[in-house]
XYZ file of C-alpha atoms in Angstrom:
727
model
C -12.407 30.839 -6.535
C -12.793 27.077 -6.243
C -15.550 25.667 -4.060
C -14.636 22.612 -1.963
C -17.158 19.899 -1.183
C -16.048 17.115 1.182
C -17.405 13.589 0.714
C -17.798 11.953 4.117
C -19.226 8.589 5.042
C -18.709 5.200 6.617
C -16.462 2.579 4.975
C -18.269 0.615 2.258
C -21.135 3.115 1.986
C -20.468 3.626 -1.743
C -18.416 6.799 -1.289
C -15.659 5.778 -3.725
C -18.211 4.783 -6.359
C -19.944 8.145 -5.978
C -16.608 9.986 -6.131
C -15.731 8.223 -9.390
C -19.171 9.019 -10.785
C -18.882 12.700 -9.853
C -15.334 13.283 -11.093
C -14.721 10.713 -13.841
C -11.134 11.085 -15.025
C -10.735 14.527 -13.413
C -9.258 13.141 -10.205
C -5.876 13.094 -8.520
C -4.542 10.496 -6.117
C -1.825 11.067 -3.525
C -1.258 10.872 0.202
C -2.415 13.309 2.857
C 0.532 15.413 4.086
C 2.527 13.530 6.711
C 0.489 10.310 6.609
C 0.016 7.298 4.339
C -3.763 7.590 4.146
C -4.762 7.936 0.514
C -5.948 11.349 -0.614
C -8.312 11.701 -3.587
C -9.715 14.867 -5.030
C -11.186 15.806 -8.363
C -13.320 18.297 -10.252
C -17.058 17.818 -10.579
C -17.896 16.832 -14.140
C -19.100 19.899 -16.008
C -18.177 22.227 -13.115
C -14.455 23.021 -13.091
C -14.973 25.430 -10.184
C -16.129 22.679 -7.789
C -13.491 20.464 -6.141
C -14.717 17.176 -4.677
C -12.518 16.022 -1.748
C -12.906 12.332 -0.916
C -12.290 11.849 2.815
C -11.254 8.469 4.264
C -14.103 6.154 5.183
C -14.777 6.679 8.910
C -17.375 5.692 11.500
C -17.092 8.839 13.620
C -15.085 12.006 14.149
C -13.564 10.684 17.369
C -9.815 10.337 16.698
C -9.234 6.621 17.300
C -7.791 5.788 13.888
C -5.490 7.631 11.512
C -8.349 7.971 9.011
C -10.553 9.666 11.605
C -7.758 12.059 12.545
C -7.275 12.981 8.877
C -11.002 13.515 8.281
C -11.471 15.498 11.471
C -8.482 17.752 10.834
C -9.601 18.441 7.279
C -13.165 19.324 8.248
C -12.169 21.537 11.177
C -8.978 23.149 9.865
C -9.373 23.220 6.071
C -12.987 24.414 6.316
C -14.657 22.965 3.204
C -17.582 24.925 1.816
C -20.014 22.037 2.241
C -20.220 18.382 3.243
C -21.891 15.687 1.154
C -22.574 12.905 3.652
C -23.099 9.509 1.997
C -25.306 7.178 4.020
C -25.851 3.474 3.308
C -29.622 3.172 3.063
C -29.514 -0.565 3.816
C -27.814 0.105 7.169
C -29.056 3.574 7.941
C -29.053 3.331 11.749
C -25.305 2.894 12.026
C -24.511 5.441 9.323
C -26.509 8.242 10.940
C -24.157 8.314 13.939
C -21.537 10.089 11.821
C -24.261 12.307 10.339
C -25.151 13.727 13.760
C -21.496 14.648 14.311
C -21.112 16.250 10.874
C -24.183 18.428 11.382
C -22.742 19.700 14.680
C -19.809 21.198 12.739
C -22.117 23.974 11.584
C -21.221 23.567 7.891
C -23.733 23.174 5.062
C -24.583 19.457 4.926
C -26.458 17.406 2.340
C -27.239 13.815 3.308
C -27.247 11.455 0.313
C -28.983 8.181 1.146
C -27.193 5.712 -1.128
C -28.089 2.222 -2.401
C -31.733 3.167 -2.755
C -32.053 0.560 -5.523
C -31.318 -2.144 -2.941
C -33.618 -0.513 -0.390
C -36.513 -0.616 -2.860
C -35.638 -4.143 -3.965
C -35.881 -5.247 -0.332
C -39.314 -3.642 -0.101
C -38.171 -1.096 2.497
C -39.181 2.571 2.567
C -37.186 5.622 3.673
C -39.040 8.923 4.064
C -36.449 11.495 2.984
C -38.720 14.402 3.973
C -39.068 13.193 7.563
C -35.332 12.628 7.781
C -34.706 16.107 6.406
C -37.064 17.774 8.874
C -35.578 15.916 11.850
C -31.926 16.409 10.865
C -32.345 20.020 9.835
C -30.600 19.552 6.482
C -31.366 18.442 2.927
C -31.751 14.663 2.446
C -31.738 13.171 -1.071
C -31.945 9.640 -2.444
C -29.207 8.323 -4.761
C -27.769 5.136 -6.234
C -24.065 5.685 -6.880
C -23.630 2.313 -8.587
C -26.356 3.112 -11.118
C -25.295 6.748 -11.451
C -28.637 8.075 -10.180
C -28.911 11.316 -8.222
C -25.224 11.761 -7.355
C -24.519 14.798 -9.511
C -27.733 16.460 -8.362
C -26.732 15.891 -4.724
C -23.314 17.472 -5.322
C -24.876 20.482 -7.074
C -27.327 20.869 -4.174
C -24.385 20.891 -1.751
C -22.697 23.555 -3.902
C -25.905 25.631 -3.909
C -26.151 25.440 -0.114
C -22.500 26.434 0.173
C -23.129 29.511 -1.971
C -26.050 30.422 0.278
C -23.981 29.572 3.398
C -26.906 27.586 4.732
C -25.680 25.475 7.626
C -27.815 22.656 8.923
C -30.105 23.425 11.823
C -28.920 21.619 14.929
C -31.164 18.612 15.624
C -32.348 18.003 19.191
C -29.968 15.107 19.762
C -29.184 15.827 23.388
C -31.783 16.216 26.119
C -32.086 17.214 29.757
C -28.976 17.940 31.791
C -26.713 17.007 28.840
C -28.155 19.762 26.633
C -27.936 22.188 29.542
C -24.259 21.343 30.156
C -23.354 21.624 26.454
C -25.194 24.945 26.125
C -23.272 26.243 29.142
C -19.983 25.167 27.543
C -20.982 26.902 24.296
C -21.605 30.108 26.184
C -18.278 29.809 28.033
C -16.114 29.275 24.960
C -17.975 31.625 22.621
C -15.531 33.860 20.795
C -12.679 31.328 21.088
C -13.594 29.439 17.919
C -15.432 29.964 14.660
C -19.169 30.109 15.464
C -19.792 27.401 12.855
C -17.874 24.919 15.006
C -19.172 26.091 18.392
C -21.516 23.147 19.069
C -18.948 20.605 17.923
C -16.247 22.055 20.177
C -18.699 22.180 23.097
C -19.540 18.494 22.691
C -15.842 17.625 22.488
C -15.105 19.626 25.633
C -17.928 17.710 27.332
C -16.251 14.463 26.240
C -12.923 15.804 27.601
C -11.207 15.519 24.219
C -7.657 16.479 25.171
C -6.733 17.629 21.661
C -9.667 20.024 21.552
C -8.905 21.274 25.063
C -5.333 21.940 23.964
C -6.564 23.812 20.881
C -8.852 26.003 22.991
C -6.123 26.725 25.556
C -8.681 27.311 28.315
C -7.648 29.080 31.476
C -7.276 26.918 34.571
C -10.285 28.559 36.224
C -12.550 28.165 33.186
C -11.500 24.548 32.686
C -12.220 23.772 36.348
C -15.593 25.549 36.061
C -16.579 23.505 33.003
C -15.277 20.319 34.605
C -17.652 20.874 37.525
C -20.632 20.983 35.143
C -19.460 17.829 33.387
C -18.944 15.987 36.675
C -22.410 17.042 37.871
C -23.916 15.660 34.670
C -21.963 12.394 35.049
C -23.181 11.996 38.642
C -26.766 12.700 37.672
C -26.727 10.156 34.832
C -24.330 7.757 36.585
C -22.032 7.349 33.575
C -18.934 8.872 31.988
C -19.322 11.813 29.618
C -18.295 10.007 26.436
C -20.761 7.169 27.047
C -23.523 9.655 27.837
C -23.034 11.441 24.511
C -22.876 8.144 22.599
C -26.034 6.777 24.255
C -28.028 9.931 23.533
C -26.929 9.912 19.903
C -28.128 6.342 19.446
C -31.368 7.007 21.309
C -32.052 9.936 18.978
C -31.159 7.902 15.876
C -33.353 4.997 16.991
C -36.330 7.334 17.429
C -35.640 8.980 14.073
C -35.397 5.671 12.200
C -38.556 4.388 13.828
C -40.462 7.367 12.384
C -38.827 7.660 8.951
C -37.889 4.100 7.953
C -40.201 1.162 7.343
C -38.762 -2.323 6.963
C -40.655 -4.987 5.070
C -40.928 -8.536 6.402
C -39.451 -10.031 9.515
C -37.116 -7.791 11.451
C -34.398 -10.404 11.699
C -34.666 -12.026 8.285
C -31.398 -13.021 6.612
C -30.335 -11.169 3.493
C -28.730 -12.921 0.526
C -25.294 -11.725 1.728
C -25.978 -13.127 5.199
C -26.882 -16.491 3.723
C -23.673 -16.548 1.656
C -21.650 -15.585 4.724
C -23.060 -18.530 6.643
C -20.974 -20.657 4.267
C -18.073 -18.352 3.307
C -17.250 -17.321 6.903
C -18.154 -20.658 8.450
C -15.624 -21.712 11.113
C -14.887 -24.981 9.279
C -15.435 -24.108 5.603
C -13.963 -20.589 5.578
C -10.288 -21.557 5.245
C -10.755 -24.228 2.525
C -12.922 -21.825 0.475
C -10.364 -19.089 0.957
C -7.555 -21.426 -0.154
C -9.452 -22.316 -3.344
C -10.177 -18.650 -4.151
C -6.560 -17.593 -3.599
C -5.252 -20.542 -5.609
C -7.466 -19.436 -8.494
C -6.253 -15.831 -8.200
C -2.603 -16.836 -8.206
C -3.063 -19.427 -10.924
C -4.425 -16.677 -13.168
C -1.867 -14.034 -12.143
C 1.251 -16.165 -11.702
C 0.356 -19.199 -13.799
C 0.685 -19.769 -17.547
C -1.123 -16.563 -18.520
C 0.818 -14.273 -16.174
C 4.099 -16.057 -16.938
C 3.539 -15.667 -20.676
C 2.947 -11.920 -20.282
C 6.006 -11.510 -18.066
C 8.275 -13.577 -20.323
C 7.150 -11.622 -23.380
C 7.678 -8.319 -21.573
C 11.142 -9.321 -20.330
C 12.437 -11.057 -23.446
C 10.762 -9.133 -26.255
C 9.675 -5.712 -25.026
C 12.248 -5.220 -22.255
C 15.298 -6.781 -23.939
C 14.925 -7.185 -27.706
C 13.005 -3.970 -28.372
C 13.879 -1.631 -25.537
C 17.590 -2.494 -25.123
C 18.985 -4.329 -28.152
C 17.411 -2.240 -30.912
C 18.695 1.059 -29.422
C 22.071 -0.615 -28.772
C 22.388 -1.655 -32.417
C 21.369 1.824 -33.552
C 23.815 3.601 -31.227
C 26.682 1.292 -32.154
C 25.845 1.766 -35.820
C 26.112 5.510 -35.352
C 29.527 5.083 -33.757
C 28.526 6.296 -30.296
C 31.148 5.839 -27.557
C 30.867 2.446 -25.829
C 30.599 4.089 -22.388
C 27.607 6.131 -23.516
C 26.081 3.030 -25.121
C 26.546 1.109 -21.862
C 25.056 3.907 -19.770
C 22.013 4.239 -22.022
C 21.387 0.564 -22.801
C 22.758 -1.421 -19.854
C 22.041 1.262 -17.281
C 18.975 3.385 -18.076
C 17.059 1.247 -20.610
C 17.807 -2.010 -18.816
C 16.492 -0.349 -15.659
C 13.291 0.609 -17.449
C 13.045 -2.969 -18.727
C 13.413 -4.260 -15.178
C 10.465 -2.102 -14.137
C 8.337 -3.290 -17.055
C 9.147 -6.910 -16.234
C 7.255 -6.601 -12.946
C 4.199 -4.941 -14.429
C 2.162 -7.638 -16.293
C 1.779 -10.151 -13.469
C 1.287 -7.311 -11.021
C -1.509 -5.752 -13.067
C -3.244 -9.112 -13.405
C -2.887 -9.655 -9.649
C -4.183 -6.152 -8.922
C -7.109 -6.811 -11.263
C -8.034 -10.044 -9.470
C -7.754 -8.443 -6.032
C -9.775 -5.404 -7.171
C -12.567 -7.736 -8.328
C -12.549 -9.563 -4.975
C -12.524 -6.235 -3.170
C -15.427 -4.825 -5.188
C -17.442 -8.006 -4.714
C -16.956 -7.699 -0.955
C -14.867 -10.835 -0.350
C -11.618 -9.131 0.739
C -13.293 -7.898 3.916
C -14.269 -11.507 4.688
C -10.649 -12.674 4.265
C -9.469 -10.246 6.930
C -12.285 -11.397 9.221
C -11.412 -15.065 8.721
C -7.694 -14.587 9.421
C -8.080 -12.270 12.394
C -8.571 -15.134 14.866
C -5.225 -16.645 13.868
C -3.124 -13.521 13.452
C -4.318 -11.914 16.697
C -2.466 -14.610 18.639
C 0.810 -13.298 17.206
C 0.130 -9.610 17.794
C -1.073 -8.874 14.261
C -4.425 -7.892 12.816
C -6.356 -10.097 10.417
C -5.841 -7.359 7.846
C -2.097 -8.108 7.992
C -2.712 -11.351 6.144
C -3.709 -9.674 2.885
C -0.339 -7.886 2.415
C 1.502 -11.119 3.219
C -0.637 -13.045 0.784
C -0.036 -10.507 -1.967
C 3.665 -10.499 -1.032
C 4.076 -14.115 -2.150
C 3.780 -12.774 -5.695
C 5.787 -9.583 -5.228
C 6.842 -7.635 -2.155
C 5.955 -4.264 -3.693
C 2.162 -4.711 -3.887
C 2.369 -6.634 -0.611
C 3.815 -3.607 1.155
C 1.359 -1.293 -0.609
C -1.566 -3.448 0.558
C -0.703 -2.635 4.195
C -2.488 0.709 3.862
C -5.795 -1.091 4.513
C -4.713 -1.436 8.172
C -6.063 1.509 10.191
C -3.867 1.273 13.279
C -0.473 2.860 12.633
C 1.494 0.431 14.840
C -0.061 -2.603 13.200
C 0.538 -1.146 9.751
C 4.202 -0.450 10.457
C 4.740 -3.926 11.852
C 3.076 -5.445 8.801
C 5.299 -3.399 6.476
C 8.375 -4.589 8.400
C 7.446 -8.271 8.215
C 5.612 -8.698 4.889
C 8.823 -9.114 2.866
C 9.894 -12.104 4.981
C 7.529 -14.156 2.806
C 9.447 -15.485 -0.262
C 8.219 -13.595 -3.323
C 8.384 -14.817 -6.911
C 11.742 -13.088 -7.466
C 13.314 -15.140 -4.651
C 12.332 -18.457 -6.181
C 15.435 -18.612 -8.480
C 17.647 -18.355 -5.362
C 15.778 -21.238 -3.768
C 16.023 -23.223 -7.023
C 19.773 -22.563 -7.289
C 20.569 -23.717 -3.740
C 18.181 -26.672 -3.845
C 19.556 -27.848 -7.178
C 23.277 -27.250 -6.540
C 23.537 -28.602 -2.987
C 20.380 -30.591 -2.181
C 19.684 -32.599 -5.326
C 16.647 -30.499 -6.209
C 14.830 -31.406 -2.985
C 11.351 -29.893 -2.719
C 11.799 -29.707 1.060
C 14.177 -26.766 0.592
C 11.457 -24.703 -1.094
C 8.903 -25.747 1.525
C 11.302 -24.805 4.315
C 11.803 -21.353 2.757
C 8.107 -20.564 3.185
C 8.079 -22.098 6.648
C 11.007 -19.889 7.665
C 9.250 -16.825 6.231
C 6.076 -17.513 8.210
C 8.120 -18.312 11.348
C 10.004 -15.006 10.947
C 6.689 -13.135 10.834
C 5.323 -14.943 13.894
C 8.521 -14.485 15.922
C 8.791 -10.827 14.927
C 5.157 -10.198 15.824
C 5.552 -11.660 19.298
C 8.866 -9.918 20.012
C 7.951 -6.505 18.610
C 4.619 -6.399 20.446
C 6.581 -6.493 23.688
C 8.441 -3.288 22.829
C 7.224 0.220 23.577
C 7.005 1.148 19.884
C 4.489 -1.591 19.083
C 2.948 -2.304 22.497
C -0.761 -2.878 22.893
C -3.347 -5.242 21.516
C -3.798 -5.408 17.762
C -6.388 -2.914 16.597
C -9.893 -4.074 17.523
C -11.300 -5.789 14.461
C -14.068 -3.415 13.429
C -14.907 -3.798 9.770
C -18.109 -3.357 7.842
C -18.840 -6.495 5.826
C -20.421 -4.984 2.713
C -23.223 -6.722 0.899
C -22.057 -8.882 -2.002
C -22.674 -7.315 -5.385
C -21.539 -7.569 -8.989
C -18.287 -5.626 -9.378
C -18.321 -2.361 -11.267
C -16.115 -2.515 -14.356
C -15.163 1.133 -13.944
C -14.215 0.768 -10.268
C -12.167 -2.380 -10.902
C -10.227 -0.937 -13.841
C -9.637 2.353 -12.055
C -8.355 0.617 -8.888
C -6.084 -1.612 -10.991
C -4.655 1.324 -12.905
C -4.121 3.473 -9.793
C -2.195 0.727 -8.011
C -0.233 -0.238 -11.094
C 0.690 3.337 -11.961
C 1.674 4.009 -8.354
C 4.102 1.074 -8.561
C 5.524 2.196 -11.906
C 6.116 5.742 -10.636
C 7.524 4.920 -7.213
C 9.309 1.622 -7.698
C 10.333 2.471 -11.243
C 12.347 5.512 -10.247
C 14.167 3.515 -7.568
C 14.970 0.614 -9.906
C 16.098 2.936 -12.690
C 18.470 4.892 -10.458
C 19.864 1.783 -8.778
C 20.364 0.030 -12.132
C 22.491 2.915 -13.405
C 24.569 2.913 -10.212
C 25.050 -0.848 -10.337
C 26.013 -0.681 -14.023
C 28.758 1.753 -13.149
C 30.001 -0.230 -10.133
C 30.226 -3.544 -11.965
C 31.390 -2.122 -15.300
C 34.193 0.157 -14.127
C 37.318 -0.525 -12.105
C 41.100 -0.682 -12.148
C 42.526 -2.846 -14.912
C 46.030 -2.769 -16.449
C 47.002 0.051 -14.125
C 44.207 2.396 -15.216
C 40.614 3.143 -14.213
C 37.959 2.514 -16.826
C 35.719 -0.150 -18.326
C 36.851 -3.618 -17.236
C 36.809 -6.865 -19.180
C 36.907 -9.004 -16.036
C 34.276 -8.236 -13.391
C 36.810 -9.388 -10.764
C 38.543 -6.030 -11.312
C 35.403 -3.915 -10.948
C 34.591 -1.396 -8.228
C 31.796 -3.716 -7.110
C 34.263 -6.579 -6.684
C 36.544 -4.303 -4.648
C 33.666 -3.290 -2.405
C 32.598 -6.929 -2.071
C 36.105 -8.003 -1.084
C 36.332 -5.213 1.490
C 33.122 -6.159 3.290
C 33.119 -9.931 2.725
C 34.502 -10.511 6.236
C 31.084 -9.536 7.638
C 29.616 -12.761 6.247
C 32.395 -15.107 7.399
C 30.427 -16.164 10.539
C 27.523 -16.994 8.206
C 29.598 -19.369 6.093
C 29.810 -17.411 2.842
C 32.519 -14.838 3.476
C 33.811 -14.580 -0.103
C 33.493 -11.624 -2.411
C 31.365 -13.453 -4.985
C 28.623 -14.151 -2.453
C 28.890 -10.596 -1.134
C 28.516 -9.105 -4.610
C 25.549 -11.400 -5.275
C 23.892 -10.156 -2.073
C 24.445 -6.549 -3.171
C 23.082 -7.087 -6.688
C 20.148 -8.899 -5.127
C 19.116 -5.585 -3.642
C 18.339 -4.391 -7.175
C 16.157 -7.408 -7.834
C 16.411 -10.731 -6.033
C 16.589 -12.702 -9.275
C 19.868 -10.861 -9.936
C 21.549 -13.164 -7.410
C 21.507 -16.091 -9.835
C 22.440 -13.892 -12.825
C 25.376 -12.464 -10.863
C 26.647 -15.944 -10.057
C 26.492 -16.693 -13.775
C 28.746 -13.701 -14.515
C 31.110 -14.376 -11.601
C 31.523 -18.041 -12.522
C 32.308 -16.955 -16.110
C 29.377 -18.750 -17.717
C 29.235 -17.386 -21.260
C 25.895 -18.772 -22.426
C 22.332 -17.879 -21.533
C 21.579 -18.865 -17.953
C 18.297 -20.558 -17.056
C 16.143 -19.070 -14.314
C 17.428 -21.404 -11.593
C 20.996 -21.395 -12.885
C 21.138 -25.136 -13.684
C 24.266 -24.609 -15.767
C 26.407 -23.433 -12.818
C 25.166 -25.816 -10.117
C 28.382 -27.832 -10.186
C 30.544 -24.694 -9.889
C 28.503 -23.378 -6.967
C 28.646 -26.766 -5.239
C 32.458 -26.585 -5.259
C 32.495 -23.340 -3.223
C 29.744 -24.112 -0.711
C 28.745 -26.829 1.696
C 25.105 -27.703 2.212
C 24.883 -25.760 5.474
C 26.731 -22.655 4.185
C 24.578 -22.588 1.035
C 21.428 -22.939 3.145
C 22.639 -20.061 5.321
C 23.219 -17.979 2.175
C 19.700 -18.743 0.972
C 18.109 -17.802 4.315
C 19.979 -14.506 4.486
C 18.834 -13.503 0.993
C 15.247 -14.502 1.754
C 14.988 -12.558 5.022
C 17.275 -9.544 4.526
C 16.303 -6.209 2.997
C 14.134 -6.715 -0.106
C 14.827 -5.340 -3.568
C 15.092 -1.605 -4.169
C 11.565 -1.536 -5.573
C 10.158 -2.944 -2.328
C 12.351 -0.583 -0.319
C 10.801 2.278 -2.294
C 7.348 0.945 -1.415
C 8.368 0.717 2.259
C 9.529 4.345 2.169
C 6.226 5.362 0.604
C 4.094 3.522 3.156
C 6.182 4.465 6.197
C 6.341 8.056 4.952
C 9.212 8.574 7.389
C 12.943 8.167 6.738
C 13.731 6.979 10.276
C 11.018 4.335 10.249
C 12.124 3.201 6.794
C 15.718 2.841 7.983
C 14.528 0.996 11.080
C 12.409 -1.420 9.015
C 15.224 -2.232 6.588
C 17.752 -2.441 9.415
C 15.514 -4.798 11.380
C 15.151 -7.142 8.407
C 18.927 -7.199 7.810
C 19.759 -7.806 11.481
C 17.090 -10.506 11.788
C 18.383 -12.225 8.636
C 21.968 -12.064 9.916
C 21.026 -13.525 13.298
C 19.029 -16.403 11.813
C 21.714 -17.225 9.220
C 24.448 -17.149 11.868
C 22.491 -19.521 14.104
C 21.799 -21.888 11.204
C 25.428 -22.003 10.043
C 27.147 -22.121 13.412
C 24.894 -24.638 15.145
C 24.086 -26.567 11.959
C 27.774 -26.679 11.058
C 28.651 -27.899 14.544
C 26.173 -30.752 14.125
C 27.464 -31.690 10.659
C 31.082 -31.358 11.770
C 32.185 -28.642 9.350
C 32.315 -25.960 12.078
C 34.407 -26.450 15.190
C 33.300 -25.110 18.556
C 34.455 -21.521 19.000
C 33.404 -17.924 19.541
C 30.930 -18.096 16.649
C 29.169 -21.069 18.210
C 29.010 -19.341 21.579
C 27.472 -16.245 19.970
C 24.916 -18.428 18.150
C 23.879 -20.130 21.400
C 23.587 -16.768 23.155
C 21.401 -15.506 20.312
C 19.128 -18.556 20.547
C 18.754 -18.009 24.294
C 18.079 -14.311 23.667
C 15.328 -15.043 21.120
C 13.680 -17.570 23.444
C 13.809 -15.022 26.279
C 12.245 -12.305 24.098
C 9.501 -14.693 23.032
C 8.487 -15.804 26.505
C 9.315 -12.803 28.686
C 6.471 -10.964 30.373
C 5.195 -8.010 28.407
C 5.625 -5.006 30.697
C 3.499 -2.963 28.309
C 0.544 -5.362 28.390
C -1.651 -2.742 30.028
C -1.088 -0.318 27.155
C -4.298 -1.012 25.268
C -5.837 0.687 22.306
C -8.724 1.683 24.593
C -6.372 3.881 26.588
C -8.743 6.844 26.242
C -11.351 4.984 28.303
C -8.691 4.046 30.869
C -7.609 7.694 31.083
C -11.202 8.754 31.480
C -11.679 6.296 34.332
C -8.503 7.618 35.954
C -9.714 11.207 35.721
C -13.052 10.296 37.263
C -11.316 8.491 40.105
C -9.087 11.520 40.726
C -12.074 13.865 40.803
C -13.849 11.698 43.357
């Protein structure tokens, strides 16, 4: 039977590095059931019977964030055989808070003090024996980055699990607190597994409603225990949760004083602190950040990335993957429908997936390097001051930044945001930023109707940012997203040279996740689109059509084109282009090339059909068309990423629906009011609706937020309310 060892520790304590060192390639990545928090597990190298479960990085087992809920539920309900607690030796005081909670679970615990190479380099000393004696469990020294001591720590945890040796409970709590907790333990004994008795007692003392619901205490027993808790609160003149927290830190402070010796001045600046004085400086932070991001995107999206993408699209994706099989199938006399299905449907779909991959892998590689160095955490810190004003977290900036290259990794990057409401809002708004695939649309409209003006491209990004800001303000005033953005609590890890293994593994995991998830969506949608635009009624019969005007897609476009009449582009060509743009946004220009019967090879921005497009659109209607395609639902690949990150069909539908409605409203306002100003639209019902919508948006922006008291610290507010009621 497999033995399960759970890795638990604070964010940036080296847990992922240790996990990679312990498991190597024997690991599996997925999502925890029902949530989007990443789940990693693997087999210990050389021990196929030992499963290492990597828990999310957490600061405590109090359920404030989704990661803490996942970790807590796993430890209490899944019952691992042992816990390997990774502690950052350079910041041991803060890390030991979680350790005290883990020991209370009553499971075998091994504490692995990590980054000992840095501790020794700093001239500090940590007495593992004293820590072990005080904590009542085994304490070992390791350096995950250098591969020292990790495997031995895991094998020690496995040995303790075999012996069922739980940690002895340290004397964390004193006086009336210990008396109250002991009384609770006695009262609930027999209701839970004895291993978890102390942990449940502490949680009852803290009035953890989830634990109280799990225990299903009788009314009399709950009132009896409440009396003891209230007596303790009165004696110590504080609320229960604060009392527990204070005693933990008092115990940890005493423990560190005895077991840890720091060299030099207590408040001396480390090398990382000195770098941060420049990198996170209020004035220099943004310019430095701009330079770093420019370098990242120049490498990923510049000549090198473009060369890789062009080669993949033109050579691998088209010449090799599509045309060679097409020539072979035609040479064998295969039916043209089968050839079309295989080559234009399935293989072209695969080629579309591959076309995204090179630039994305380079971008993932650059971001993984920045993340491993420790700079990504600084970016979120820098941007938090700005984004908080619009109801978003500083961590929301990273997905939006990545989204300028491609919406898929942008959406995937939202998983770094702990608070579920903030993460969902970020997923809903990230794709408003014009990605690389939308640039051909901008180039087509700017070239055909605006003489190639660079202001059109600039305005596209301005509109994307404005859409995010407006959405953030409006959505934060709704019940679904109410409350302050998640408090910005993030460990700023020490700068260090990136690990080649960690960087390559992170790049591959993200890239492969995109290929699996987005690839299946693109492949399926490509086959469907091939059928819709290739088949229809022609010469009185249904079958392959020579003229796309007779296709099923054209019929569908004609049937629904009336929806876009108020937006200024209510013709079937524009409608079909919008639909094909859902496959990939660059398809919009390619579709126009087909619909305007251009026989040659079309350039990226469609220069060859500018004159034809200009005949069917005015400047304001073309601009409206551009805005709608920039803001509406993204490509199928990004939709697949949204589904993955939302992990809920209703939320996915809501996100896509919100983007489409928002795009429609903005485009309608632009065309109706802009057309009225230019004289191409006469005053009518459409204009009235546009004015009403403008007034409605202004009202939603400036109305009082009736949910402004719904804060993320609602547990403390509830606690205060309960105390007031008891008095």
